[in-house]
Short mmCIF file of C-alpha atoms in Angstrom, two decimals:
data_model
loop_
_atom_site.label_atom_id
_atom_site.label_comp_id
_atom_site.label_asym_id
_atom_site.label_seq_id
_atom_site.Cartn_x
_atom_site.Cartn_y
_atom_site.Cartn_z
CA MET A 1 -16.82 -5.69 21.41
CA ALA A 2 -16.81 -2.47 20.07
CA SER A 3 -13.99 -0.70 18.24
CA PHE A 4 -13.54 2.99 16.29
CA VAL A 5 -16.48 4.31 18.57
CA PRO A 6 -17.83 7.46 17.21
CA ARG A 7 -18.46 9.92 20.27
CA SER A 8 -21.65 11.72 18.65
CA PRO A 9 -24.99 10.26 18.53
CA GLU A 10 -25.02 12.48 15.02
CA THR A 11 -22.35 9.86 13.75
CA LEU A 12 -24.44 6.89 14.06
CA GLU A 13 -27.33 9.06 11.56
CA ASP A 14 -24.17 9.80 9.40
CA GLN A 15 -23.34 6.33 9.34
CA ARG A 16 -27.11 5.32 7.99
CA LEU A 17 -26.81 8.33 5.40
CA TYR A 18 -23.86 7.31 3.59
CA THR A 19 -24.09 3.26 3.90
CA GLN A 20 -28.02 2.89 3.56
CA ALA A 21 -30.00 5.64 2.57
CA ARG A 22 -31.79 6.21 -1.17
CA LEU A 23 -30.94 2.04 -2.27
CA VAL A 24 -33.32 0.80 -4.22
CA GLU A 25 -33.75 -2.71 -4.70
CA VAL A 26 -33.18 -4.40 -8.07
CA GLU A 27 -34.08 -7.79 -9.22
CA CYS A 28 -31.09 -9.40 -11.59
CA LEU A 29 -33.00 -10.13 -15.11
CA ASP A 30 -31.26 -13.45 -14.78
CA CYS A 31 -30.09 -14.88 -11.85
CA LEU A 32 -33.23 -13.04 -9.54
CA ALA A 33 -30.62 -11.98 -7.32
CA ARG A 34 -31.68 -8.83 -5.38
CA VAL A 35 -28.79 -6.12 -4.43
CA GLY A 36 -29.55 -2.55 -3.12
CA VAL A 37 -28.47 0.68 -5.85
CA LYS A 38 -28.04 3.63 -5.78
CA LYS A 39 -26.78 6.01 -8.91
CA ASN A 40 -25.77 9.91 -7.65
CA SER A 41 -25.05 10.41 -11.75
CA GLU A 42 -25.13 9.27 -14.98
CA HIS A 43 -21.50 7.77 -14.13
CA GLN A 44 -21.84 6.72 -10.33
CA THR A 45 -23.18 3.48 -8.80
CA SER A 46 -22.90 1.62 -5.17
CA VAL A 47 -24.14 -1.98 -5.42
CA GLN A 48 -25.07 -3.35 -1.92
CA TRP A 49 -25.22 -7.17 -2.35
CA THR A 50 -26.08 -9.37 0.30
CA ALA A 51 -24.28 -12.87 1.02
CA GLU A 52 -27.43 -14.19 -0.43
CA ALA A 53 -27.30 -12.65 -3.74
CA GLN A 54 -23.84 -13.22 -4.05
CA ALA A 55 -24.50 -16.87 -3.54
CA GLN A 56 -27.38 -16.82 -6.35
CA CYS A 57 -24.91 -15.04 -9.25
CA PRO A 58 -23.88 -18.13 -11.17
CA ASP A 59 -21.33 -15.39 -12.76
CA LEU A 60 -19.40 -14.29 -9.30
CA VAL A 61 -19.70 -18.21 -8.09
CA ARG A 62 -18.14 -18.84 -11.15
CA ARG A 63 -15.62 -16.12 -10.49
CA LYS A 64 -15.25 -17.04 -7.02
CA ALA A 65 -14.21 -20.88 -7.49
CA ALA A 66 -11.75 -20.54 -11.08
CA ALA A 67 -7.84 -21.13 -9.81
CA ASP A 68 -6.78 -17.25 -9.93
CA GLY A 69 -10.06 -15.93 -8.71
CA ALA A 70 -8.20 -14.35 -6.72
CA ARG A 71 -8.10 -11.16 -9.15
CA LEU A 72 -11.13 -11.88 -11.20
CA VAL A 73 -13.69 -11.76 -8.40
CA HIS A 74 -13.49 -7.81 -8.72
CA ALA A 75 -14.65 -7.89 -11.90
CA ARG A 76 -18.67 -7.05 -11.91
CA CYS A 77 -21.27 -9.23 -13.20
CA PRO A 78 -22.09 -8.02 -16.83
CA ARG A 79 -26.27 -9.66 -17.00
CA LEU A 80 -26.03 -7.13 -13.48
CA ALA A 81 -25.43 -4.15 -15.30
CA ALA A 82 -27.59 -4.73 -17.69
CA SER A 83 -30.44 -5.36 -15.45
CA ILE A 84 -29.37 -1.78 -13.50
CA GLU A 85 -29.33 -0.55 -16.37
CA ALA A 86 -32.43 -1.52 -17.37
CA ALA A 87 -34.18 -0.27 -13.68
CA VAL A 88 -32.92 3.20 -14.75
CA ALA A 89 -34.13 3.29 -18.42
CA ASP A 90 -37.81 2.66 -16.68
CA GLY A 91 -37.34 4.77 -13.93
CA ARG A 92 -37.40 2.77 -10.96
CA ILE A 93 -34.03 4.13 -10.13
CA GLN A 94 -33.76 7.91 -9.99
CA ILE A 95 -30.59 9.39 -10.67
CA GLY A 96 -28.97 11.70 -8.95
CA ALA A 97 -27.42 12.70 -5.81
CA GLU A 98 -29.11 14.11 -2.25
CA ASP A 99 -26.21 16.30 -0.33
CA GLY A 100 -23.83 14.64 -1.02
CA TYR A 101 -24.59 10.96 -0.54
CA MET B 1 -34.59 17.71 14.96
CA ALA B 2 -32.20 20.73 13.83
CA ASP B 3 -31.90 21.89 10.30
CA PRO B 4 -28.79 20.21 9.71
CA THR B 5 -28.01 22.35 6.94
CA THR B 6 -27.50 24.99 9.31
CA GLN B 7 -26.05 24.19 12.03
CA THR B 8 -22.10 24.58 11.99
CA ARG B 9 -20.57 21.04 11.40
CA THR B 10 -18.31 19.44 13.88
CA LEU B 11 -15.81 16.03 13.79
CA ASP B 12 -16.42 13.40 15.91
CA HIS B 13 -13.02 12.66 16.99
CA GLY B 14 -14.25 8.95 18.16
CA THR B 15 -12.59 6.90 20.40
CA GLN B 16 -10.00 4.89 19.56
CA PRO B 17 -9.88 0.92 18.82
CA GLU B 18 -8.51 -0.74 21.80
CA ARG B 19 -7.02 -3.43 20.30
CA PHE B 20 -5.08 -4.32 16.59
CA ALA B 21 -6.53 -6.07 14.00
CA ARG B 22 -6.97 -9.90 13.39
CA GLY B 23 -5.04 -11.40 10.27
CA TRP B 24 -1.65 -12.20 8.58
CA HIS B 25 0.90 -8.82 8.82
CA CYS B 26 3.76 -9.02 7.31
CA LEU B 27 6.92 -8.09 8.99
CA GLY B 28 9.41 -7.50 5.72
CA LEU B 29 11.20 -9.43 3.73
CA ALA B 30 11.95 -13.21 4.48
CA ARG B 31 16.15 -12.91 3.85
CA ASP B 32 16.54 -9.67 5.92
CA PHE B 33 15.93 -12.07 9.05
CA LYS B 34 18.20 -14.81 7.83
CA ASP B 35 21.70 -13.68 9.53
CA GLY B 36 21.90 -15.83 12.44
CA LYS B 37 20.91 -12.76 14.69
CA PRO B 38 17.79 -12.32 16.24
CA HIS B 39 16.12 -9.48 15.39
CA ALA B 40 13.49 -7.14 16.82
CA VAL B 41 10.19 -5.82 14.99
CA GLU B 42 7.72 -3.64 16.95
CA ALA B 43 4.11 -4.55 16.73
CA PHE B 44 0.92 -4.86 17.99
CA GLY B 45 2.51 -2.21 21.11
CA GLY B 46 5.19 -4.08 22.04
CA LYS B 47 8.68 -5.85 20.81
CA LEU B 48 8.30 -9.42 18.89
CA VAL B 49 11.62 -11.25 18.21
CA VAL B 50 12.26 -12.58 14.46
CA TRP B 51 15.16 -15.48 13.67
CA GLU B 52 16.06 -17.90 11.31
CA ASN B 53 16.35 -21.80 13.09
CA THR B 54 19.25 -24.83 11.62
CA LYS B 55 16.51 -25.82 9.13
CA GLY B 56 16.20 -21.97 7.45
CA GLU B 57 13.11 -21.25 9.46
CA LEU B 58 11.81 -18.54 10.74
CA GLY B 59 10.41 -17.56 14.54
CA VAL B 60 8.50 -15.41 15.97
CA LEU B 61 8.53 -14.91 19.51
CA ASP B 62 7.35 -11.82 21.89
CA GLY B 63 10.18 -10.28 22.45
CA TYR B 64 10.51 -10.82 26.86
CA CYS B 65 12.12 -13.79 28.33
CA ARG B 66 8.33 -14.90 30.40
CA HIS B 67 11.32 -15.48 32.78
CA MET B 68 12.21 -12.23 34.32
CA GLY B 69 11.50 -10.19 31.08
CA GLY B 70 15.13 -10.04 29.18
CA ASP B 71 15.25 -8.59 25.81
CA LEU B 72 15.27 -11.79 23.93
CA THR B 73 15.81 -9.44 20.46
CA GLN B 74 19.79 -8.95 22.07
CA GLY B 75 20.12 -12.43 22.84
CA THR B 76 21.84 -14.83 20.75
CA VAL B 77 20.39 -17.48 18.34
CA LYS B 78 22.02 -21.45 19.73
CA GLY B 79 21.08 -24.04 17.58
CA ASP B 80 16.67 -23.91 16.94
CA GLU B 81 16.46 -21.29 19.82
CA VAL B 82 16.95 -18.35 20.95
CA GLY B 83 18.14 -17.42 24.30
CA CYS B 84 17.68 -14.85 26.02
CA PRO B 85 20.83 -12.59 27.79
CA PHE B 86 20.02 -12.51 30.95
CA HIS B 87 19.92 -15.98 31.64
CA ASP B 88 19.72 -17.40 28.74
CA TRP B 89 16.57 -19.89 28.54
CA ARG B 90 16.92 -20.95 25.11
CA TRP B 91 13.61 -20.52 23.57
CA GLY B 92 11.86 -22.25 20.80
CA ALA B 93 9.80 -21.24 17.75
CA ASP B 94 6.65 -23.34 19.57
CA GLY B 95 6.91 -21.07 22.00
CA ARG B 96 8.43 -23.72 24.20
CA CYS B 97 10.98 -23.25 26.63
CA LYS B 98 13.50 -25.78 25.19
CA GLN B 99 16.40 -25.64 27.88
CA ILE B 100 17.48 -23.61 30.75
CA PRO B 101 21.09 -24.16 31.36
CA TYR B 102 21.39 -23.98 35.17
CA ALA B 103 18.19 -25.62 35.47
CA ARG B 104 17.64 -29.30 36.46
CA ARG B 105 14.39 -29.13 34.57
CA VAL B 106 12.41 -26.45 32.65
CA PRO B 107 8.79 -25.55 34.21
CA LEU B 108 6.19 -27.11 32.39
CA ARG B 109 4.51 -23.93 32.28
CA ALA B 110 7.63 -22.26 30.46
CA ARG B 111 5.45 -21.19 27.09
CA THR B 112 5.35 -17.46 25.06
CA LYS B 113 3.48 -15.88 23.18
CA ALA B 114 4.18 -17.44 19.94
CA TYR B 115 3.22 -16.30 15.98
CA GLU B 116 2.35 -18.37 13.30
CA THR B 117 4.23 -17.47 10.48
CA VAL B 118 4.27 -18.14 6.57
CA ILE B 119 6.88 -17.16 3.80
CA ARG B 120 4.71 -15.33 1.11
CA ASN B 121 5.78 -13.19 -1.97
CA ASP B 122 9.43 -13.12 -0.03
CA SER B 123 8.21 -12.30 2.71
CA LEU B 124 7.37 -12.78 5.97
CA LEU B 125 3.70 -13.04 7.07
CA ILE B 126 2.40 -13.76 11.18
CA TRP B 127 -1.02 -14.41 11.93
CA HIS B 128 -2.28 -11.29 14.92
CA ASP B 129 -5.36 -12.39 16.63
CA PRO B 130 -6.03 -10.79 19.95
CA GLU B 131 -8.74 -13.90 20.73
CA GLY B 132 -5.82 -15.80 20.76
CA SER B 133 -7.64 -18.20 17.22
CA LYS B 134 -5.49 -20.71 14.93
CA ALA B 135 -3.91 -18.66 11.37
CA ASP B 136 -6.20 -18.68 8.82
CA TYR B 137 -4.22 -20.15 6.24
CA ASP B 138 -7.78 -20.07 3.16
CA ILE B 139 -7.04 -15.99 3.73
CA LEU B 140 -3.07 -15.29 2.83
CA PRO B 141 -2.68 -12.64 0.15
CA PRO B 142 -2.46 -14.94 -2.96
CA GLU B 143 1.23 -15.91 -4.29
CA LEU B 144 2.33 -13.47 -7.03
CA PRO B 145 3.50 -16.20 -9.98
CA ASP B 146 6.77 -16.08 -10.81
CA VAL B 147 7.42 -13.32 -8.55
CA SER B 148 10.74 -14.72 -7.20
CA ASN B 149 12.17 -15.23 -9.90
CA ARG B 150 15.04 -13.51 -11.01
CA GLU B 151 15.15 -14.31 -14.65
CA ILE B 152 11.75 -12.96 -15.04
CA TYR B 153 11.39 -9.90 -12.20
CA THR B 154 13.83 -7.12 -10.66
CA ASP B 155 14.95 -7.99 -6.97
CA TRP B 156 12.93 -6.74 -4.23
CA ILE B 157 13.29 -2.65 -3.60
CA TRP B 158 12.34 -2.73 0.76
CA ASN B 159 11.64 0.15 2.40
CA THR B 160 10.29 1.16 5.89
CA VAL B 161 8.93 4.37 7.09
CA PRO B 162 7.38 4.73 10.89
CA ILE B 163 4.39 6.55 10.92
CA LYS B 164 3.71 8.22 14.15
CA GLY B 165 0.53 10.12 15.70
CA SER B 166 -1.49 8.09 13.14
CA HIS B 167 -3.61 5.73 13.11
CA CYS B 168 -2.89 3.11 10.20
CA ARG B 169 -6.78 3.66 9.29
CA GLU B 170 -6.10 6.66 7.88
CA LEU B 171 -3.58 4.17 5.26
CA ILE B 172 -6.35 2.39 4.82
CA ASP B 173 -8.85 5.29 3.41
CA ASN B 174 -6.89 6.15 0.67
CA VAL B 175 -8.43 3.03 -0.88
CA VAL B 176 -11.91 5.08 -1.36
CA ASP B 177 -9.87 8.09 -1.50
CA MET B 178 -9.89 9.63 -5.28
CA ALA B 179 -9.92 13.39 -5.17
CA HIS B 180 -5.94 12.99 -3.11
CA PHE B 181 -4.86 11.43 -6.17
CA TYR B 182 -4.90 15.01 -7.96
CA TYR B 183 -4.06 17.28 -4.88
CA VAL B 184 -1.55 14.65 -2.66
CA HIS B 185 -0.04 12.39 -5.67
CA PHE B 186 -0.02 15.09 -8.71
CA ALA B 187 -2.47 13.04 -10.81
CA PHE B 188 -5.62 12.57 -12.55
CA PRO B 189 -7.55 9.70 -11.67
CA THR B 190 -9.74 9.33 -15.27
CA ASP B 191 -11.38 5.77 -13.44
CA PHE B 192 -11.49 5.16 -10.52
CA ARG B 193 -13.91 2.32 -8.69
CA ASN B 194 -13.63 0.03 -5.42
CA VAL B 195 -14.89 -3.72 -4.91
CA PHE B 196 -15.42 -4.77 -1.07
CA GLU B 197 -15.78 -8.56 -0.42
CA ASP B 198 -14.75 -10.55 2.29
CA HIS B 199 -11.65 -9.89 3.98
CA THR B 200 -10.66 -7.62 0.60
CA ALA B 201 -10.94 -4.48 -0.48
CA THR B 202 -9.95 -3.35 -4.15
CA GLN B 203 -9.30 0.18 -5.76
CA TYR B 204 -9.14 0.17 -9.24
CA MET B 205 -7.72 3.69 -11.26
CA ALA B 206 -6.16 4.94 -14.27
CA SER B 207 -4.68 8.05 -13.67
CA LYS B 208 -2.17 9.70 -15.26
CA GLY B 209 0.46 12.88 -14.40
CA ARG B 210 -0.09 16.25 -14.21
CA PRO B 211 1.80 18.23 -16.02
CA ASP B 212 1.88 21.50 -14.19
CA VAL B 213 4.03 20.03 -10.87
CA ALA B 214 6.87 17.55 -10.30
CA GLY B 215 7.07 15.34 -7.72
CA GLY B 216 4.93 11.65 -6.22
CA TYR B 217 3.15 10.87 -9.62
CA GLY B 218 3.47 14.11 -11.49
CA ASP B 219 4.65 13.74 -15.07
CA ALA B 220 2.03 14.80 -18.26
CA ASP B 221 3.43 11.33 -20.22
CA MET B 222 2.67 9.54 -17.31
CA PHE B 223 -0.04 6.76 -16.41
CA LEU B 224 -1.20 4.45 -15.00
CA LYS B 225 -3.47 1.98 -14.29
CA SER B 226 -3.92 0.08 -10.73
CA GLU B 227 -5.15 -2.60 -8.96
CA ALA B 228 -4.47 -2.55 -5.39
CA THR B 229 -6.26 -5.46 -3.35
CA TYR B 230 -5.83 -5.39 0.72
CA TYR B 231 -6.08 -9.23 1.59
CA GLY B 232 -7.14 -8.81 4.99
CA PRO B 233 -6.21 -5.78 7.15
CA ALA B 234 -2.42 -4.76 6.87
CA TYR B 235 -1.08 -6.57 2.83
CA MET B 236 -2.09 -4.93 -0.19
CA ILE B 237 -1.33 -5.89 -3.65
CA ASN B 238 -1.46 -3.40 -6.31
CA TRP B 239 -0.50 -4.65 -9.57
CA LEU B 240 0.28 -1.56 -11.78
CA GLU B 241 0.69 -1.02 -15.79
CA VAL B 242 3.03 1.79 -15.59
CA ASP B 243 2.43 3.36 -18.79
CA TYR B 244 5.95 6.12 -19.92
CA LYS B 245 6.31 7.75 -23.15
CA GLY B 246 4.87 4.38 -24.60
CA PHE B 247 7.16 2.37 -22.77
CA ILE B 248 4.67 0.11 -20.27
CA THR B 249 6.74 -2.01 -17.34
CA GLU B 250 4.74 -3.99 -15.47
CA VAL B 251 5.21 -3.24 -11.02
CA ILE B 252 4.22 -5.40 -8.23
CA LEU B 253 3.75 -3.09 -4.93
CA ILE B 254 3.69 -4.30 -2.08
CA ASN B 255 2.10 -2.23 0.35
CA CYS B 256 1.91 -3.14 4.60
CA HIS B 257 1.95 -2.10 7.33
CA ILE B 258 2.58 -3.46 11.54
CA PRO B 259 0.23 -1.16 13.46
CA THR B 260 3.14 -0.22 17.12
CA GLY B 261 0.87 1.63 19.20
CA PRO B 262 -2.20 3.55 19.65
CA ASP B 263 -1.47 6.04 16.89
CA SER B 264 1.80 4.40 15.32
CA PHE B 265 2.53 1.82 12.65
CA LEU B 266 5.50 1.05 10.50
CA LEU B 267 4.37 1.43 7.10
CA GLN B 268 6.72 -1.03 4.26
CA TYR B 269 6.28 -1.15 0.06
CA GLY B 270 7.89 -3.15 -1.43
CA ILE B 271 8.36 -2.99 -5.41
CA THR B 272 9.66 -5.36 -8.18
CA VAL B 273 9.56 -4.77 -12.11
CA LYS B 274 8.54 -7.60 -14.26
CA LYS B 275 11.77 -7.11 -16.67
CA PRO B 276 10.78 -6.13 -19.88
CA GLU B 277 11.96 -8.33 -23.02
CA GLY B 278 14.88 -7.26 -24.63
CA LEU B 279 16.13 -5.36 -21.43
CA ASP B 280 19.51 -5.93 -19.53
CA ASP B 281 19.12 -5.74 -15.79
CA LYS B 282 20.92 -3.15 -14.69
CA THR B 283 18.12 -1.51 -16.76
CA ALA B 284 15.24 -3.31 -15.67
CA ASN B 285 17.00 -2.95 -12.30
CA PHE B 286 17.27 1.36 -12.75
CA ILE B 287 13.64 1.13 -13.92
CA GLY B 288 13.06 -0.45 -10.63
CA LYS B 289 14.76 2.01 -8.55
CA LYS B 290 13.19 4.76 -10.31
CA TYR B 291 9.27 3.37 -9.38
CA ALA B 292 10.26 2.62 -5.85
CA ASP B 293 11.56 6.38 -5.59
CA MET B 294 8.56 7.26 -7.03
CA PHE B 295 6.18 5.57 -5.35
CA GLY B 296 7.58 6.40 -2.34
CA ASP B 297 7.47 9.64 -2.79
CA GLY B 298 3.90 9.20 -2.88
CA PHE B 299 3.90 7.23 0.29
CA LEU B 300 5.88 10.72 1.96
CA GLN B 301 3.42 12.90 0.55
CA ASP B 302 0.57 10.92 2.16
CA VAL B 303 2.47 11.28 5.46
CA ALA B 304 3.10 15.15 5.54
CA ILE B 305 -1.13 14.63 5.49
CA TRP B 306 -2.07 12.18 8.17
CA GLU B 307 0.50 13.58 10.44
CA ASN B 308 -1.40 17.04 10.65
CA LYS B 309 -4.40 16.15 10.63
CA ALA B 310 -6.81 14.97 12.59
CA PRO B 311 -8.72 12.24 13.50
CA VAL B 312 -12.20 11.84 12.32
CA GLN B 313 -14.86 9.20 12.71
CA ASN B 314 -17.85 11.72 10.54
CA PRO B 315 -16.35 12.42 7.45
CA LEU B 316 -18.68 14.92 4.69
CA LEU B 317 -18.50 13.40 2.21
CA CYS B 318 -19.68 15.35 -1.23
CA GLU B 319 -20.70 13.35 -4.21
CA GLU B 320 -17.27 13.31 -6.24
CA ASP B 321 -15.83 11.13 -3.19
CA GLY B 322 -15.55 7.17 -2.94
CA PRO B 323 -17.46 5.19 -0.60
CA VAL B 324 -15.32 6.55 2.65
CA TYR B 325 -17.98 4.50 4.84
CA GLN B 326 -18.36 0.72 3.59
CA LEU B 327 -14.19 0.99 3.27
CA ARG B 328 -14.61 1.55 7.01
CA ARG B 329 -17.70 -0.79 7.73
CA TRP B 330 -15.95 -3.39 5.37
CA TYR B 331 -12.17 -2.77 7.90
CA GLU B 332 -14.10 -3.03 11.16
CA GLN B 333 -13.90 -6.68 10.98
CA PHE B 334 -10.49 -6.99 11.81
CA TYR B 335 -11.24 -5.24 15.35
CA VAL B 336 -13.98 -6.90 16.11
CA ASP B 337 -14.62 -10.56 17.78
CA VAL B 338 -15.16 -12.79 15.27
CA ALA B 339 -18.44 -13.42 16.66
CA ASP B 340 -19.42 -9.82 16.06
CA ILE B 341 -18.46 -9.05 12.42
CA GLU B 342 -21.48 -8.62 10.93
CA PRO B 343 -22.68 -9.93 7.76
CA GLU B 344 -22.42 -6.13 5.95
CA MET B 345 -18.88 -6.14 6.55
CA ARG B 346 -17.84 -8.68 4.39
CA ALA B 347 -21.03 -8.51 1.85
CA ARG B 348 -20.13 -7.09 -1.63
CA PHE B 349 -20.09 -3.87 -2.19
CA GLU B 350 -19.26 -2.40 -5.51
CA PHE B 351 -19.19 1.57 -6.16
CA GLU B 352 -17.69 3.26 -9.34
CA VAL B 353 -16.80 6.51 -8.90
CA ASP B 354 -17.92 9.71 -11.48
CA THR B 355 -14.82 10.86 -12.05
CA THR B 356 -16.16 13.27 -14.74
CA LYS B 357 -16.67 16.31 -13.50
CA ALA B 358 -13.64 16.75 -11.01
CA ASN B 359 -11.55 16.21 -13.73
CA GLU B 360 -12.91 18.63 -15.90
CA PHE B 361 -11.93 21.57 -13.24
CA TRP B 362 -9.08 20.21 -12.40
CA GLN B 363 -8.03 20.37 -16.01
CA GLU B 364 -8.96 23.90 -16.03
CA GLU B 365 -6.92 24.53 -13.52
CA VAL B 366 -4.15 22.55 -14.08
CA ALA B 367 -4.51 25.15 -17.64
CA ASP B 368 -4.10 28.30 -15.16
CA ASN B 369 -1.30 26.96 -13.62
CA LEU B 370 0.86 26.41 -17.01
CA ARG B 371 -0.22 29.74 -17.99
CA ARG B 372 0.99 31.55 -15.12
CA ILE B 373 4.35 29.50 -15.12
CA GLU B 374 4.60 30.30 -18.69
CA ALA B 375 4.41 33.76 -17.15
CA GLU B 376 6.33 34.20 -14.37
CA LYS B 377 8.94 32.11 -16.40
CA GLU B 378 8.29 35.15 -18.74
CA ALA B 379 8.47 37.66 -16.29
CA SER B 380 11.88 35.90 -14.81
CA VAL B 381 13.46 36.71 -18.13
CA VAL B 382 12.73 40.05 -17.20
CA GLU B 383 13.98 40.50 -14.31
CA PRO B 384 17.39 40.56 -14.45
CA VAL B 385 17.42 43.37 -17.13
CA GLU B 386 15.31 45.83 -14.63
CA THR B 387 17.94 45.07 -11.16
CA SER B 388 20.99 45.59 -12.97
CA GLU B 389 19.70 49.52 -14.34
CA GLY B 390 18.55 49.79 -10.51
CA ALA B 391 21.78 49.20 -9.30
CA SER B 392 23.66 51.23 -11.66
#
């Protein structure tokens, strides 16, 4: 059952733009988990995971299993962060926004 | 296709969902229902009855008797059951009619809607699912250590605010809304980050109060470190570290709501403060009250916006904005059938907002405001002299 149904077809295009456009696939240099990354500026970063990538990241898996994981689970994986930095340094990820997305 | 940069943009108001979210909903502090009377709670387009049985457990049923529709919330608690004011049919917390005082036997079909309940962090939570599933106890909000221990935490200050004319998704949208903290709540958000995963959505924020405005979080001496997570669609725990003139207080803010209709909800928030060492209870409670007032002001600032804004399904974002579309994608998992939940609604998503440029502009604006305020102050000192001359 659908919910919050947009009335205009352009809204679907907006949803695609903001959630999928310009995501670049980055592979973690350690665990090889593949995520989608976008950087609208030096400081801004979006990371889109998949269930497969989450299961592959030992850091996320460990934190989720921890007794007090409820709060820890939101921290970033430092190895993935380093892998993204490397991808930026290699020029594989272009920094910059395109009309706000 | 037409060039979108030359076209006028229109707001897509969308069509509101025809159902209420699946998940755990908090009805309020458990103790507030424990006075031997049936209580009415408006929820999910109807009314619920809440009462305490002889064992101290809370029962939650649909508020209307399945016999002739009597209002159980105006009935009487009799033993473990709630008796209807119309014909005294007695309903148990399992949803079964236990007794009809004037009848030989109770019809086998005398079953009403019963909600599964849990007491968590001193609050009463119920499971709601339009598909009628069993409650999922694995996704309950976490228990806050020591929060019920009055030696360690101050007593809860619990407030409710009914909201009319807005879908509760407006409240959820705040999770990603970096810039509104400056304009609506009068704080500079200096760090801002979101993580969505499974049934949780988190906002990390560091902020400091604006010196040019009072109210809300506006106070130059106030630094907040905030970590706020929604556990499901309607219950958020906000861990706050408040630094006021170097004095640090740990505050827990519960921000929860019950949808009451298609465009109304009951906002509830509770505050407890970890008692700082060396402070007596009176002072600790005073601090708790002060922060409850502050966050209460904050919610009212939001309400003023919600009550006047238009619903928008297609927000237009700039690159300083947070991930509204991804948050709404996450939120949608609670509104579709379980079978229709898409993997991307629950897949982990991380978003770091770049607050640097925004804060540069805001610092300039605030500096201008302070100069103007200063100038107005000086002018107002001179003015009375001129007026008195004019009058004489």
